[in-house]
XYZ file of C-alpha atoms in Angstrom:
618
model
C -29.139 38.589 60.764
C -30.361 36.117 63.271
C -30.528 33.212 60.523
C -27.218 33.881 59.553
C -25.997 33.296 63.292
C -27.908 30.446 63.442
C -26.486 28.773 60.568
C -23.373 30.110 62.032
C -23.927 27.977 65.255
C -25.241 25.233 63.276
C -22.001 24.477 61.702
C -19.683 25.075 64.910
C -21.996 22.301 66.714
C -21.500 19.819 63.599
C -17.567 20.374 63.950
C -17.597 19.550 67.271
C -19.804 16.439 66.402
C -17.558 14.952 64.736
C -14.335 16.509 66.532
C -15.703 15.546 70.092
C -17.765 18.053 72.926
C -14.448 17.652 75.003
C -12.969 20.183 72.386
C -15.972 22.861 73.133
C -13.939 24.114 76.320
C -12.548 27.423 76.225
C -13.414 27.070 72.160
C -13.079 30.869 70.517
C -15.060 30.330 68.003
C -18.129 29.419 70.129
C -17.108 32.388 72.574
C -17.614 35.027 69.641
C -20.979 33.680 69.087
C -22.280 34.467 72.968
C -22.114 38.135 72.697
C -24.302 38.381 69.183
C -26.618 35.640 70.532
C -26.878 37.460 74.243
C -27.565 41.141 72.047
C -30.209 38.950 70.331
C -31.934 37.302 73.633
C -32.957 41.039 74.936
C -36.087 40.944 71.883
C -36.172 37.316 71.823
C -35.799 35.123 75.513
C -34.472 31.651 73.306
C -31.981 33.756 71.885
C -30.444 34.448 75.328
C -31.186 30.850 76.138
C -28.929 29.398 73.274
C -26.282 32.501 74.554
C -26.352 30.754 78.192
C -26.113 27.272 76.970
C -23.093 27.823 74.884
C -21.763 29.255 77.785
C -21.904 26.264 79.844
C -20.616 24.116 76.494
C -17.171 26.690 76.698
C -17.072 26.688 80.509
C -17.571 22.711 81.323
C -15.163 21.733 83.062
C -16.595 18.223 83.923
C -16.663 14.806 82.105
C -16.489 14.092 78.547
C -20.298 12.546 79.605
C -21.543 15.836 80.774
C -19.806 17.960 77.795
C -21.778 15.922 75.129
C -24.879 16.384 77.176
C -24.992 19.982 76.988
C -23.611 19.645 73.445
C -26.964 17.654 72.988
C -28.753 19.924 75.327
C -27.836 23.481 72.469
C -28.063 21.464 69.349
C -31.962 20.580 70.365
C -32.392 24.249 70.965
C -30.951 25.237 67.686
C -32.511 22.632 65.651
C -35.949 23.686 67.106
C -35.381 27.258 66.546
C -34.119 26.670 62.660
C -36.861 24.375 62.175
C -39.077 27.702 63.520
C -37.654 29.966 61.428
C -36.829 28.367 58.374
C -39.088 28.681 55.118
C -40.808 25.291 54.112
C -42.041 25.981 50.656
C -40.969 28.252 47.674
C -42.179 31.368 46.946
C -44.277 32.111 43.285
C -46.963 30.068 41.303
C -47.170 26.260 41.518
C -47.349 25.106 37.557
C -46.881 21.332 36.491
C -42.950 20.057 35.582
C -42.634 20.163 32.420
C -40.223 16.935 31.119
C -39.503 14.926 28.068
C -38.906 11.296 29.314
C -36.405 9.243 27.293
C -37.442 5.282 27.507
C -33.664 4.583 28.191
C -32.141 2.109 30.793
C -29.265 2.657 32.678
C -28.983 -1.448 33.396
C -25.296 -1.629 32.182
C -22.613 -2.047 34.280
C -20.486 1.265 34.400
C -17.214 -0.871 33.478
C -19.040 -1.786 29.892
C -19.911 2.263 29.721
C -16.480 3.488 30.952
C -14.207 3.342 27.984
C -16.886 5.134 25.955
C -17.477 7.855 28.875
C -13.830 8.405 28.350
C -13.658 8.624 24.897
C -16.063 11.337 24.780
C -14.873 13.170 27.527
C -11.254 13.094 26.497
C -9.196 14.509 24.203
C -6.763 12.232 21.916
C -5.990 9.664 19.077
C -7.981 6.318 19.149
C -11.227 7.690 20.558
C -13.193 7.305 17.160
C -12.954 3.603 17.176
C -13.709 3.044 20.709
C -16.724 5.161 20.027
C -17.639 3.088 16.805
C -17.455 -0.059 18.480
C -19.582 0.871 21.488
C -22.114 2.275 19.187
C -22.372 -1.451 17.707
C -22.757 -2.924 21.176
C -25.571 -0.401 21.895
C -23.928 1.035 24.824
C -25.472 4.485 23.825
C -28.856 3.108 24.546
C -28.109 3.701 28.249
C -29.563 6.993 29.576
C -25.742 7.813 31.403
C -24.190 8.582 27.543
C -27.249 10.498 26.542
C -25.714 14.189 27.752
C -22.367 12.939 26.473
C -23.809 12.065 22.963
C -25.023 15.432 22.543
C -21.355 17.153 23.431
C -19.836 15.031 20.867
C -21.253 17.302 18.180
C -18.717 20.282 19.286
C -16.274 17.179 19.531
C -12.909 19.278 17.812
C -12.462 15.537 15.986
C -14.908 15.749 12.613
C -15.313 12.288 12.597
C -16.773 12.009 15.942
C -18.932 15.079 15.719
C -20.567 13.726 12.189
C -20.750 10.523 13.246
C -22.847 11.721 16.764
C -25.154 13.592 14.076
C -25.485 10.922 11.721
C -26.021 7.497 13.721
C -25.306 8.183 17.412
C -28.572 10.705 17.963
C -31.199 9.930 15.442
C -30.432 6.136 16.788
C -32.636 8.253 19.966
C -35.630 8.627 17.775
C -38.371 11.355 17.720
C -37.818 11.442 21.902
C -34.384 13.228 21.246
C -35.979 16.139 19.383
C -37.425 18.146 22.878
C -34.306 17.524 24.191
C -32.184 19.132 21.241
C -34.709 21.927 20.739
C -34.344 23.100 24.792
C -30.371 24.000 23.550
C -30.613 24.822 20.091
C -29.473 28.349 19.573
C -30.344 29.056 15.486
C -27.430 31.829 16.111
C -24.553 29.684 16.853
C -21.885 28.117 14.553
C -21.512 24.102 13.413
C -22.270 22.796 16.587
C -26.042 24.548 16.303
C -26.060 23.126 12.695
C -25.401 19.783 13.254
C -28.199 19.727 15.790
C -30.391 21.541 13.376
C -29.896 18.379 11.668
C -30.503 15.352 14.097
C -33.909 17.523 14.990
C -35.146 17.636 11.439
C -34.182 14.174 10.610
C -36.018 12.796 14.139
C -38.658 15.266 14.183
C -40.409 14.868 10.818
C -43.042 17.618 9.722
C -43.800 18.415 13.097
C -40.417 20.571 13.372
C -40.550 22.206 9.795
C -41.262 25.403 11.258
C -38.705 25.562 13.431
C -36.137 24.671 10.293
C -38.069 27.108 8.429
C -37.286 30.171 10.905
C -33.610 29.100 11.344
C -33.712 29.107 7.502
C -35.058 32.999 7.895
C -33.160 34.546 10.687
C -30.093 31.809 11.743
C -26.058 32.809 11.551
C -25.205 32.184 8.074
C -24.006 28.292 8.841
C -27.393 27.669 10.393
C -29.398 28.954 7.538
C -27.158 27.022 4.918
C -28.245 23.651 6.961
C -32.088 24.884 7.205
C -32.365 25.572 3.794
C -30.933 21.957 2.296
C -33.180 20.585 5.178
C -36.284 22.282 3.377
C -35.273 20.248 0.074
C -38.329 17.931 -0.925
C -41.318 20.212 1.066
C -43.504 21.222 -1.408
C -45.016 24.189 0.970
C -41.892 25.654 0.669
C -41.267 25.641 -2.826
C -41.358 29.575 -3.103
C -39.389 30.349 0.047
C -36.196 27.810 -1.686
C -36.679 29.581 -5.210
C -36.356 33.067 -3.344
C -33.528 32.163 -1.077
C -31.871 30.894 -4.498
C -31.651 34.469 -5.277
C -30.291 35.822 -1.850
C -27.206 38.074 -1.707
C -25.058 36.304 -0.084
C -23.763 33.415 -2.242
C -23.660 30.562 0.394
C -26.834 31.082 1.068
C -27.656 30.736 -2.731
C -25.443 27.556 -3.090
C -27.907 25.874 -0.216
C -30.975 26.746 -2.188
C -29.757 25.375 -5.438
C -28.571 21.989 -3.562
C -31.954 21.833 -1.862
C -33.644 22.322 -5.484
C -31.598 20.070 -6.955
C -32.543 17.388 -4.400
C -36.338 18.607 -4.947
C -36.734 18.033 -8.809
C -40.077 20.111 -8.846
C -40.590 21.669 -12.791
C -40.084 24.857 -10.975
C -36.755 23.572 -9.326
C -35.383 22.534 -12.542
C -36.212 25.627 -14.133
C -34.479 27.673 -11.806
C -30.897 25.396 -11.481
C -31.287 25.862 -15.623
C -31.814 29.638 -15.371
C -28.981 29.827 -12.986
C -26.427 28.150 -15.142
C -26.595 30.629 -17.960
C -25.650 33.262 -15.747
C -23.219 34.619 -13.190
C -23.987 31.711 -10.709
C -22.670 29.206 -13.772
C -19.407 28.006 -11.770
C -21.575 27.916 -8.186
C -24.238 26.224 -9.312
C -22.806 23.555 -11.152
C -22.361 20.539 -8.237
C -25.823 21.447 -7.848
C -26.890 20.684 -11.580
C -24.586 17.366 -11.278
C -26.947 16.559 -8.010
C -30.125 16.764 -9.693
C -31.430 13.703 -11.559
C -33.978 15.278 -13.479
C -33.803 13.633 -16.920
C -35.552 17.056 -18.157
C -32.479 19.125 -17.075
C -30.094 16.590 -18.065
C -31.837 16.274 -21.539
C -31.586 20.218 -21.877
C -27.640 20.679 -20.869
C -26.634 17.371 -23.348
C -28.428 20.211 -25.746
C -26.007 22.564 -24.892
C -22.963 20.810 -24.457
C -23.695 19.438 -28.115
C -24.202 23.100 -29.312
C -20.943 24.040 -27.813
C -18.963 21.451 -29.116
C -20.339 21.753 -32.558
C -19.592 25.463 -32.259
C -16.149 24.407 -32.457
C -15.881 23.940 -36.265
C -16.897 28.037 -36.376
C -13.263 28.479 -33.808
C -10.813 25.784 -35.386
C -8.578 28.244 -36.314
C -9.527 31.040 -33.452
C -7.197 29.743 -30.094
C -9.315 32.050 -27.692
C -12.411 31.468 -28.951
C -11.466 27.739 -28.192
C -10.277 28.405 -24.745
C -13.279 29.756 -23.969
C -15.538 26.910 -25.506
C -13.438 24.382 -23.208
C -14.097 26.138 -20.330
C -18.121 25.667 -20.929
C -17.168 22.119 -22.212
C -15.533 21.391 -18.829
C -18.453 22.747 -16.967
C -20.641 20.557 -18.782
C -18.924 17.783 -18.433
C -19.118 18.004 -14.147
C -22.392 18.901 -14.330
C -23.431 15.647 -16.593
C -20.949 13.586 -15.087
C -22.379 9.806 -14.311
C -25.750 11.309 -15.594
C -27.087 8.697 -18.749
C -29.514 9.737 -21.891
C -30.005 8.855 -26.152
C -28.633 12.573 -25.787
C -25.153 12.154 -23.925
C -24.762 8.499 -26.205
C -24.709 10.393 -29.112
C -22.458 13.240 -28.099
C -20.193 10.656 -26.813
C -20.260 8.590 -29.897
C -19.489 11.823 -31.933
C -16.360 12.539 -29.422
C -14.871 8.846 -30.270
C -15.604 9.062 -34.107
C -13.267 12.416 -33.890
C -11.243 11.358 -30.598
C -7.634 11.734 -32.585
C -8.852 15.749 -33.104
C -10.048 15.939 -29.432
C -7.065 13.920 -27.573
C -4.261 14.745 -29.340
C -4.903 18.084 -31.368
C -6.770 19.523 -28.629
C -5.463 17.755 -26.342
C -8.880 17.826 -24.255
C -8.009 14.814 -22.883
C -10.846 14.759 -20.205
C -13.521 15.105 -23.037
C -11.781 12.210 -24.534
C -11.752 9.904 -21.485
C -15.108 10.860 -20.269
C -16.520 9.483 -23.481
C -14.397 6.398 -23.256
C -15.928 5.921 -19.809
C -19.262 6.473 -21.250
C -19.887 4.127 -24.290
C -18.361 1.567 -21.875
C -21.081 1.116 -20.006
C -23.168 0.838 -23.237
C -23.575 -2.102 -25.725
C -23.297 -1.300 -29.064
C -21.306 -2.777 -32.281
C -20.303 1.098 -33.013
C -19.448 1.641 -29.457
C -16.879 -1.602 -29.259
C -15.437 -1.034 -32.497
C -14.817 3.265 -31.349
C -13.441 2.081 -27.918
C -11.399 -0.118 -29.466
C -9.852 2.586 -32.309
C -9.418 5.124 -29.321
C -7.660 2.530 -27.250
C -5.273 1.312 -29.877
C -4.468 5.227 -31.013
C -3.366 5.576 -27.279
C -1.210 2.614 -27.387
C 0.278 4.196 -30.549
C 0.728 7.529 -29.530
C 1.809 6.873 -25.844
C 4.378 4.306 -26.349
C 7.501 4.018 -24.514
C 6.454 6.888 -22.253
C 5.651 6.956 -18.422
C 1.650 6.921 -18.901
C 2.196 3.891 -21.313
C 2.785 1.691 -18.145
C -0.193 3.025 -16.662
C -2.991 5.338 -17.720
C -2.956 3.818 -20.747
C -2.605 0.332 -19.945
C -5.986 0.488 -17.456
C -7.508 2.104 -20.365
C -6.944 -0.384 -22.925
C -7.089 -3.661 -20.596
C -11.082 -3.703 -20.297
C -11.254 -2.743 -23.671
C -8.962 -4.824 -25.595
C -9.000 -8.864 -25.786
C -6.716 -10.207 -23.050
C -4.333 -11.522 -26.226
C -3.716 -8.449 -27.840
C -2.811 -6.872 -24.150
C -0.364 -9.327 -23.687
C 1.245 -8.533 -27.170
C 1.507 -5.028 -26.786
C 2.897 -5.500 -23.070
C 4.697 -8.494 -23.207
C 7.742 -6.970 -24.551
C 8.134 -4.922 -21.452
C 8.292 -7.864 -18.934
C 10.894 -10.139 -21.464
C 13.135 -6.942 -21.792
C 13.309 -6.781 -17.812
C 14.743 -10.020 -17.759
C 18.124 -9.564 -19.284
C 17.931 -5.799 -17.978
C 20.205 -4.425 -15.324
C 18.476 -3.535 -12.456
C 18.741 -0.099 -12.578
C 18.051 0.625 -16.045
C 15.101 2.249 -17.611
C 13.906 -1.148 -18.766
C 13.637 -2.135 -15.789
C 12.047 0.820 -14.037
C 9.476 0.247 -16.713
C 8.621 -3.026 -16.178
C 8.314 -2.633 -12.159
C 5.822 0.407 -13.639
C 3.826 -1.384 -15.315
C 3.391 -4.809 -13.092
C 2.717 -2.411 -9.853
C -0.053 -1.748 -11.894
C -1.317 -4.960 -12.869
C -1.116 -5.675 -8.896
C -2.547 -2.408 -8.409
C -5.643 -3.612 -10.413
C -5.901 -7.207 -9.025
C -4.855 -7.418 -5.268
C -6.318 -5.194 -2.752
C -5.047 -4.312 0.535
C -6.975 -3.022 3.720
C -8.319 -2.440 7.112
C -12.028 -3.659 7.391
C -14.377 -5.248 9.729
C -13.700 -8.859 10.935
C -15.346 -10.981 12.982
C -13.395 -12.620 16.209
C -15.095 -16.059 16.072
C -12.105 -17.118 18.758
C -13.309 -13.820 21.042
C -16.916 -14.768 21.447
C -17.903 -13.395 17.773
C -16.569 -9.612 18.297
C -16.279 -7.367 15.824
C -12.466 -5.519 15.280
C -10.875 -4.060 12.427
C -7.967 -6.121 10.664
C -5.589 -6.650 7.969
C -7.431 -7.862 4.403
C -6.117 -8.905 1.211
C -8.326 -9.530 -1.484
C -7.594 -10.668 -5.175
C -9.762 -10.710 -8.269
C -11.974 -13.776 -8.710
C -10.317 -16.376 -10.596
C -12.741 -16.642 -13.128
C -12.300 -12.731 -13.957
C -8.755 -13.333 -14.158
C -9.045 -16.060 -16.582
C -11.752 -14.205 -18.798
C -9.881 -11.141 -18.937
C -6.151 -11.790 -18.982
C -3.508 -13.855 -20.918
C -2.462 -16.817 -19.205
C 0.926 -16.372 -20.171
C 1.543 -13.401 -17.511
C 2.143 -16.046 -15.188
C 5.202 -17.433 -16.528
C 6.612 -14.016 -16.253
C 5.446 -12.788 -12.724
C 7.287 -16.340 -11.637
C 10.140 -15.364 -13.619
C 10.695 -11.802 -12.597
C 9.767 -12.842 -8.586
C 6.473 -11.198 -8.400
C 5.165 -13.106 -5.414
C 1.608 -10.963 -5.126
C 0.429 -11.595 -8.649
C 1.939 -15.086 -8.919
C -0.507 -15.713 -6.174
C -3.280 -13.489 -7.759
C -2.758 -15.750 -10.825
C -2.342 -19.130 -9.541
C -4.432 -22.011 -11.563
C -5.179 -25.221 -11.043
C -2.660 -27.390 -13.493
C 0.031 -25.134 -13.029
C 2.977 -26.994 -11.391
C 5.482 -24.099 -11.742
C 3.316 -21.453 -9.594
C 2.801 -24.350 -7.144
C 6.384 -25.113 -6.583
C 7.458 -21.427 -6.181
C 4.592 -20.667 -3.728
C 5.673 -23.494 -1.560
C 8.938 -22.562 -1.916
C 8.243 -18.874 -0.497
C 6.091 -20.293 2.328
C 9.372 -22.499 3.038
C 11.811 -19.530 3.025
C 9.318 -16.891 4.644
C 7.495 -18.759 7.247
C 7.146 -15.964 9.520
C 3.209 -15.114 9.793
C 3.969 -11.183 10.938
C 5.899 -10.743 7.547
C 2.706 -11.199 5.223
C 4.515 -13.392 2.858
C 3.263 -16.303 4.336
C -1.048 -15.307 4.180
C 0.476 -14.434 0.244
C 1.533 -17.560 -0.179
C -1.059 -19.873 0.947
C -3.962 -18.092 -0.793
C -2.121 -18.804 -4.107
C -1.785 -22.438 -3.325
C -5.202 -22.524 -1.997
C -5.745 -20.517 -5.945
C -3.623 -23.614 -7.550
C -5.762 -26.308 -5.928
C -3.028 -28.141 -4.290
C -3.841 -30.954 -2.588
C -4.988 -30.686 1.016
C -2.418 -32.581 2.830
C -0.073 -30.939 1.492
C -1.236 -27.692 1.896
C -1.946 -28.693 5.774
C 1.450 -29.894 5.782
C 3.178 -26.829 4.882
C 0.935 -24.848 7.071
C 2.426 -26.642 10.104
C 6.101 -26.979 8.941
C 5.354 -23.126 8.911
C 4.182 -22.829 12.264
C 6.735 -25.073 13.599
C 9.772 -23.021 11.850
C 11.571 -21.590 14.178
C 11.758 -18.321 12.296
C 7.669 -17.954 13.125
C 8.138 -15.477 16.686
C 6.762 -12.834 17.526
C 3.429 -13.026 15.989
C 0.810 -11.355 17.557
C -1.968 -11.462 14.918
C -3.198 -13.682 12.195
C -4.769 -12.783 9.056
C -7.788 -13.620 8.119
C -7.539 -15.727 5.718
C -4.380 -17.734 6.895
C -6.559 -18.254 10.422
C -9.281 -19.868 7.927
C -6.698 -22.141 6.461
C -5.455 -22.913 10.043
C -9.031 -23.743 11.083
C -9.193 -26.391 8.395
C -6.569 -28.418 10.124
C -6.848 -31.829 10.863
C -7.464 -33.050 14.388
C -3.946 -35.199 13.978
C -1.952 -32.283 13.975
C -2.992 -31.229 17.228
C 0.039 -31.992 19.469
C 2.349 -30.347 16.861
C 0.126 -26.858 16.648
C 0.152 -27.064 20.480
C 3.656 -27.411 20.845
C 3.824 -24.387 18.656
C 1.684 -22.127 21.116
C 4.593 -20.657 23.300
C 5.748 -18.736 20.468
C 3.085 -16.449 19.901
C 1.303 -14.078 21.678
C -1.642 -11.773 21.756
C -4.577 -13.021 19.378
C -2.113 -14.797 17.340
C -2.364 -16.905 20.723
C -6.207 -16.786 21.168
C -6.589 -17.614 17.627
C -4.459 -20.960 17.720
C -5.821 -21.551 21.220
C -9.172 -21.309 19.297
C -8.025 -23.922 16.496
C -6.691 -26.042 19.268
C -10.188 -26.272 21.148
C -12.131 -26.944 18.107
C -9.442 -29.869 17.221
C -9.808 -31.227 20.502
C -13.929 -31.301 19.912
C -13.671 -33.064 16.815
C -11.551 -35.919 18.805
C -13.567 -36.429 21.455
């Protein structure tokens, strides 16, 4: 009771501290304090003093002087009497603090940590790269992001969460792993898992126990992740090959993944055992997963056995359903696996592929063999890639996977001549074809796929070398090497692609010598200067392809940037900025005259070119 009126008191007399003691007079909040205080002072006399003091604090009537005096006079009283009968230590046994010290910093400034500390404590689109880049700055290496790192595993974005469990905490090291274990709870959900995780990859052997109990007694998600963790630990070899026989069948498909990443005799015995009975379909990623040559050796046995069981069912249509339902399992499960065993099979499928493509129609079987005995080198092997190839040109003709599926069959396979004369016919038919017809549909079929398999297009990693050297994703194209085009297709595509306008593959295809391909590229760069349209970085790579000569490449590059077409440009490709770089120092005035008309990096980057011109003059 009293130390609750004292800490009562205590916080009128800071009030009035900062209000001002004039404000004490006639104050009813003091006033109900004297009565309690006065009851108090008949045990105790300092009681009844602090009653009478706060008396004369309501009743001055002086100076603002002597109000703060007496103010002074009961907050000395008080202060004592707290000080009295306050408790200075805690109660119970005294035991050392028990901590895990990180060896982080916390030397960065918070305006370097801030847009990370909001990206993982916000919600919304474009946090993911902000987080990406920061973690290739090493901003998580200051102790301040450490407690957000850890939330971003129950981050509701997947890509943050994994990405927190697969670089962000194990970049911690073995220090992290006290940390995690103090929170991990082995019954939660995919938060608990992902943890489960970072501590086993950090903490080595020394935490196999505690993967090994949530293995036993976790929730269901934690157990899957504790058992695949276990994969590789000989000393528990028995406890895998038990759980791989659990009831519940997620908890089965983790022990036959952990297995198959194990390899043990015993391991491979078991994955085999499982795929001859009810677990066939489950465990099948798992027997894809292992690379024991033993178990692959063993299921090319019995995908041979199957197929040659065929000949028994030719004329039995269930009985062959059923066999290409094994053959399809076999064929995930030995998919991208190599042995003398699979060759052979293979082989066998090509030296029968009319029966299996087209009577069958099993046309996976088919291709998966032609994607086989390519990567082999035999004379057989050619000359039955070759046969299966030409029967698909045969059979597929003038239909919509001729264009296509067939056509990136046949072009690795076939000489670059004999592609051109089966294909050739499509392109010279476009030209006197109306634009809607079939012909023509056709033909834009079949050269989208020639661009398709020549010139790629995508976002990846680029280095700012006009923004000190920083790393930011951007706008690539990419084209097959020259010398790959010229071993493996027909010079005389070109002369088409320029014919029928096909600006990408023109460019793709562009050779020194060729004074058509030349002419039309600079005549597209003239036309479609702009560098925000992308026809202008397409452009200049295939004259850069043709060899033309410098000055007049640099020439057109300007004329470009000059055009008064070229606004609004914010950014730069890649490899157009490279080009730009080349420059000559003599076109400096012009390029800076140019400036005003971009913006953004586009500016920085010509800004950039501008400095390094100005370098080379002086």
């Amino acid at each position: 009771m009293s130390q609750t009126l004292l800490m009562e008191l205590n916080e009128e007399i800071r009030r009035l501290y900062i209000a001002g003691s004039d404000l004490a007079a006639g104050d009813h909040r003091l006033r109900r304090l004297v009565l309690p205080f006065q009851q108090l002072g008949e045990k105790a006399p300092v009681f009844k003093k602090l009653a009478e003091g706060v008396n004369e604090l309501i009743d001055a009537g002086g100076s603002e002087a002597d109000s703060a005096r007496k103010l002074q006079d009961v907050n000395l009283l008080l202060q004592s009497v707290l000080r009295t009968q306050g408790k200075g230590s805690a109660e119970g046994e005294t035991v050392p603090l028990a901590n895990s010290p990180l060896p982080l910093q916390t030397r960065m400034s918070y305006r370097k940590l801030a847009a990370v500390r909001n990206a993982l404590s916000t919600r919304g689109g474009g946090r993911y790269e902000i987080i990406i880049e920061g973690y290739r700055e090493g901003v998580f290496a200051d102790l301040r992001l450490l407690p957000l790192a850890v939330e971003a595993l129950s981050d509701p974005y997947s890509e943050i969460a994994d990405f927190a469990m697969t670089d962000i905490l194990p970049s911690y090291g073995k220090e992290i792993v006290p940390y995690l274990l103090a929170s991990f709870q082995p019954s939660g959900g995919r938060v608990e898992s992902r943890k489960l995780t970072v501590i086993a990859k950090n903490g080595g052997k020394e935490v196999l126990n505690t993967v090994f109990e949530a293995a036993m007694s976790g929730s269901d998600e934690v157990r899957t992740t504790a058992i695949q963790l276990l994969a590789g630990h000989i000393e528990y070899e028995q406890a895998l090959l038990d759980f791989s026989r659990d009831k519940k069948k997620s908890i089965r498909q983790a022990a036959y993944n952990a297995l198959a990443d194990s390899g043990w005799e015993s391991a491979v015995a078991r994955l085999y055992e499982a795929s001859q009975g009810k677990d066939c379909e489950l465990v099948n990623p798992s027997l894809n997963r292992c690379k024991s040559p033993q178990l692959t050796e063993r299921l090319a046995g019995d995908f041979a056995d199957q197929l040659q069981s065929l000949q028994d069912a030719a004329k039995d249509k269930e009985k062959t359903e059923e066999i290409w339902t094994q053959v399809k399992r076999y064929l995930w499960a030995l998919h991208q696996k190599a042995s003398p065993e699979l060759e052979e099979l293979y082989l066998g499928v090509l030296r029968e592929y009319k029966h299996y493509m087209f009577k069958l129609g099993w046309s996976f079987l088919a291709n998966e063999a032609i994607d086989y005995i390519k990567k082999t080198d035999s004379e057989e092997g050619r000359q039955l890639l070759q046969a299966a190839v030409e029967s698909d040109l045969k059979h597929y003709a003038g239909t919509n996977a001729y264009a296509r599926e067939t056509f990136i069959k046949a072009q690795p396979v076939l000489s670059p001549e004999r592609i051109y004369e089966a294909y050739s016919p499509i392109v010279k038919d476009r030209v006197h074809a109306k634009a809607i017809s079939r012909s023509a549909n056709y033909c834009k079929q079949l050269l989208d796929t020639i661009e398709d398999m020549v010139v790629l297009r995508r976002y990846q990693a680029y280095k700012q070398v006009w923004s000190y050297g920083e790393e930011e994703y951007a706008y690539h194209v990419e084209m097959l090497p020259q010398e790959e085009i010229a071993a493996g297709w027909d010079p005389r595509w070109l002369d088409h692609f320029i014919e029928l306008d096909r600006m990408a593959l023109v460019s793709a295809f562009a050779r020194p010598g060729h004074a058509d391909a030349a002419s039309y590229l600079f005549l597209k760069l003239r036309n479609s200067p702009e560098f925000r349209n992308r026809f202008a970085n397409l452009a200049v790579m295939g004259l850069v392809r043709a060899e033309v000569a410098p000055q007049q490449l640099h020439e057109a590059l300007v004329q470009a940037l000059e055009d008064e077409r070229n606004t609004d440009c914010r950014e730069i490709e890649p490899f157009l900025f490279e080009q730009l770089c080349g420059l000559p120092a003599a076109y400096e005035g012009r390029v800076r005259a140019a400036l005003p008309k971009f913006s953004s990096k586009a500016e920085e980057q010509l800004e950039y070119i501008l400095k390094n011109m100005s370098s080379i003059h002086s």
